[in-house]
């Protein structure tokens, strides 16, 4: 399997997960509104479930937008640089993103997840078959998204290197 096929598979899986979570969130919010206003007996778990789904959608969605290059970017310098310098700037920017993601999302997020799991912090409204949902599992999206961002950043860095090498071969 080539990197392109792997990247497409990861993108497809991530977008499918996001679509599923959005659908699940819509269903839980509709159910919450129905039980609150029609039956006057609001569902207990749907409020927290939709909140946690929104957290996962927001954080994983950030990783996905970075993957498909639809994230917010200031490209004031890019048009004024040569092709090689543009690629060097892309490498530098992606190195900064990977470093930030590694420190905050992967390292910090993992430490926070482990801390909440160690202290058995539970979600008050979500219980499945008598078992409380540990909040650490909700926060696990942070290091997962960090790993995805790092994956996409490394791919972008390698792509920029390939473009530089290809441009140098073509100019000879």
Short mmCIF file of C-alpha atoms in Angstrom, two decimals:
data_model
loop_
_atom_site.label_atom_id
_atom_site.label_comp_id
_atom_site.label_asym_id
_atom_site.label_seq_id
_atom_site.Cartn_x
_atom_site.Cartn_y
_atom_site.Cartn_z
CA UNK A 1 0.00 0.00 0.00
CA UNK A 2 1.49 3.36 -1.02
CA UNK A 3 1.47 6.48 1.13
CA UNK A 4 -1.18 7.98 -1.12
CA UNK A 5 -3.50 5.00 -0.62
CA UNK A 6 -2.79 4.96 3.13
CA UNK A 7 -3.49 8.68 3.34
CA UNK A 8 -6.76 8.26 1.43
CA UNK A 9 -7.78 5.40 3.73
CA UNK A 10 -7.02 7.43 6.87
CA UNK A 11 -8.89 10.45 5.45
CA UNK A 12 -11.87 8.29 4.51
CA UNK A 13 -11.96 6.63 7.94
CA UNK A 14 -11.66 9.98 9.73
CA UNK A 15 -14.38 11.61 7.63
CA UNK A 16 -16.65 8.58 8.15
CA UNK A 17 -16.15 8.79 11.91
CA UNK A 18 -16.95 12.50 11.84
CA UNK A 19 -20.09 11.91 9.77
CA UNK A 20 -21.21 9.15 12.14
CA UNK A 21 -20.61 11.37 15.20
CA UNK A 22 -22.53 14.25 13.58
CA UNK A 23 -25.46 11.95 12.83
CA UNK A 24 -25.38 10.55 16.37
CA UNK A 25 -25.29 14.07 17.80
CA UNK A 26 -28.28 15.13 15.70
CA UNK A 27 -30.24 12.08 16.86
CA UNK A 28 -29.39 12.70 20.54
CA UNK A 29 -30.31 16.38 20.35
CA UNK A 30 -33.61 15.61 18.59
CA UNK A 31 -34.34 12.96 21.23
CA UNK A 32 -33.50 15.46 24.00
CA UNK A 33 -35.85 18.07 22.54
CA UNK A 34 -38.61 15.47 22.05
CA UNK A 35 -38.38 14.10 25.59
CA UNK A 36 -38.15 17.56 27.13
CA UNK A 37 -41.02 19.26 25.31
CA UNK A 38 -43.34 16.42 24.27
CA UNK A 39 -43.13 13.99 27.17
CA UNK A 40 -42.07 16.55 29.85
CA UNK A 41 -39.56 13.94 31.04
CA UNK A 42 -36.14 14.97 29.68
CA UNK A 43 -33.66 12.24 28.90
CA UNK A 44 -30.73 12.29 31.31
CA UNK A 45 -27.88 11.03 29.15
CA UNK A 46 -28.49 12.85 25.85
CA UNK A 47 -27.24 16.22 27.09
CA UNK A 48 -23.85 14.84 28.12
CA UNK A 49 -23.60 12.51 25.14
CA UNK A 50 -24.17 15.36 22.68
CA UNK A 51 -21.62 17.50 24.55
CA UNK A 52 -18.98 14.77 24.35
CA UNK A 53 -19.76 14.10 20.70
CA UNK A 54 -19.32 17.81 19.99
CA UNK A 55 -15.90 17.72 21.70
CA UNK A 56 -14.82 14.75 19.58
CA UNK A 57 -16.21 16.33 16.39
CA UNK A 58 -14.44 19.63 17.06
CA UNK A 59 -11.05 18.14 17.87
CA UNK A 60 -11.05 15.39 15.23
CA UNK A 61 -12.49 17.88 12.75
CA UNK A 62 -9.47 20.11 13.37
CA UNK A 63 -7.16 17.23 12.50
CA UNK A 64 -9.21 16.49 9.38
CA UNK A 65 -9.18 20.10 8.17
CA UNK A 66 -5.40 20.13 8.61
CA UNK A 67 -5.21 16.93 6.57
CA UNK A 68 -7.15 18.33 3.63
CA UNK A 69 -5.49 21.76 3.94
CA UNK A 70 -8.72 23.62 4.66
CA UNK A 71 -7.49 25.09 7.93
CA UNK A 72 -6.96 28.78 8.60
CA UNK A 73 -3.61 29.89 7.18
CA UNK A 74 -2.02 33.27 6.62
CA UNK A 75 -0.29 33.13 3.29
CA UNK A 76 1.10 36.64 3.09
CA UNK A 77 4.65 35.55 2.31
CA UNK A 78 4.04 32.60 -0.02
CA UNK A 79 3.25 34.45 -3.29
CA UNK A 80 6.45 36.49 -3.02
CA UNK A 81 8.81 33.51 -2.66
CA UNK A 82 10.37 31.20 -5.21
CA UNK A 83 9.05 27.65 -5.44
CA UNK A 84 11.93 26.16 -3.43
CA UNK A 85 11.62 28.81 -0.72
CA UNK A 86 7.87 28.16 -0.55
CA UNK A 87 8.56 24.48 0.09
CA UNK A 88 11.21 25.30 2.72
CA UNK A 89 8.69 27.59 4.43
CA UNK A 90 6.08 24.78 4.30
CA UNK A 91 8.59 22.42 5.92
CA UNK A 92 9.33 24.97 8.66
CA UNK A 93 5.64 25.63 9.33
CA UNK A 94 4.83 21.92 9.44
CA UNK A 95 7.76 21.30 11.81
CA UNK A 96 6.32 23.96 14.14
CA UNK A 97 2.87 22.37 13.91
CA UNK A 98 4.24 18.88 14.62
CA UNK A 99 6.26 20.21 17.58
CA UNK A 100 3.25 22.06 19.02
CA UNK A 101 0.97 19.08 18.46
CA UNK A 102 3.47 16.70 20.04
CA UNK A 103 3.90 18.82 23.16
CA UNK A 104 0.33 19.94 23.73
CA UNK A 105 -1.89 17.29 22.20
CA UNK A 106 0.13 14.10 22.44
CA UNK A 107 2.21 14.66 25.58
CA UNK A 108 -0.10 17.00 27.50
CA UNK A 109 -3.28 15.26 26.35
CA UNK A 110 -1.93 11.82 27.24
CA UNK A 111 -0.86 13.03 30.68
CA UNK A 112 -4.32 14.50 31.27
CA UNK A 113 -6.07 11.34 30.09
CA UNK A 114 -3.91 9.15 32.32
CA UNK A 115 -4.46 11.50 35.28
CA UNK A 116 -8.25 11.42 34.93
CA UNK A 117 -8.25 7.65 34.44
CA UNK A 118 -6.00 7.18 37.48
CA UNK A 119 -8.36 9.22 39.65
CA UNK A 120 -11.41 7.38 38.27
CA UNK A 121 -13.15 10.64 37.37
CA UNK A 122 -16.57 9.69 36.00
CA UNK A 123 -19.21 11.35 33.88
CA UNK A 124 -22.26 11.92 36.10
CA UNK A 125 -24.90 11.51 33.39
CA UNK A 126 -23.58 8.65 31.31
CA UNK A 127 -23.79 5.15 32.62
CA UNK A 128 -23.91 2.05 30.45
CA UNK A 129 -25.25 -1.13 32.05
CA UNK A 130 -24.48 0.26 35.50
CA UNK A 131 -20.92 1.26 34.59
CA UNK A 132 -19.99 4.93 34.66
CA UNK A 133 -18.10 6.39 31.71
CA UNK A 134 -14.66 7.55 32.79
CA UNK A 135 -13.96 11.10 31.63
CA UNK A 136 -10.48 10.03 30.55
CA UNK A 137 -12.05 8.20 27.62
CA UNK A 138 -13.76 11.41 26.53
CA UNK A 139 -10.45 13.29 26.71
CA UNK A 140 -8.65 10.52 24.78
CA UNK A 141 -9.57 12.37 21.60
CA UNK A 142 -6.85 14.95 22.33
CA UNK A 143 -3.82 12.63 21.97
CA UNK A 144 -5.56 10.78 19.13
CA UNK A 145 -5.98 14.05 17.22
CA UNK A 146 -2.40 14.97 18.06
CA UNK A 147 -1.13 11.75 16.53
CA UNK A 148 -3.24 12.36 13.43
CA UNK A 149 -1.92 15.93 13.12
CA UNK A 150 1.64 14.63 13.48
CA UNK A 151 0.97 11.98 10.83
CA UNK A 152 -0.35 14.56 8.37
CA UNK A 153 2.46 16.99 9.24
CA UNK A 154 5.14 14.38 8.52
CA UNK A 155 3.42 13.57 5.22
CA UNK A 156 3.41 17.26 4.26
CA UNK A 157 7.08 17.61 5.21
CA UNK A 158 8.07 14.60 3.12
CA UNK A 159 5.92 15.87 0.23
CA UNK A 160 7.71 19.23 0.34
CA UNK A 161 11.10 17.48 0.29
CA UNK A 162 10.03 15.44 -2.73
CA UNK A 163 8.85 18.61 -4.51
CA UNK A 164 12.20 20.31 -3.84
CA UNK A 165 14.16 17.33 -5.12
CA UNK A 166 11.93 16.98 -8.17
CA UNK A 167 12.30 20.69 -8.97
CA UNK A 168 16.09 20.44 -8.71
CA UNK A 169 16.15 17.41 -11.03
CA UNK A 170 13.90 19.19 -13.52
CA UNK A 171 16.08 22.31 -13.59
CA UNK A 172 19.24 20.36 -14.50
#
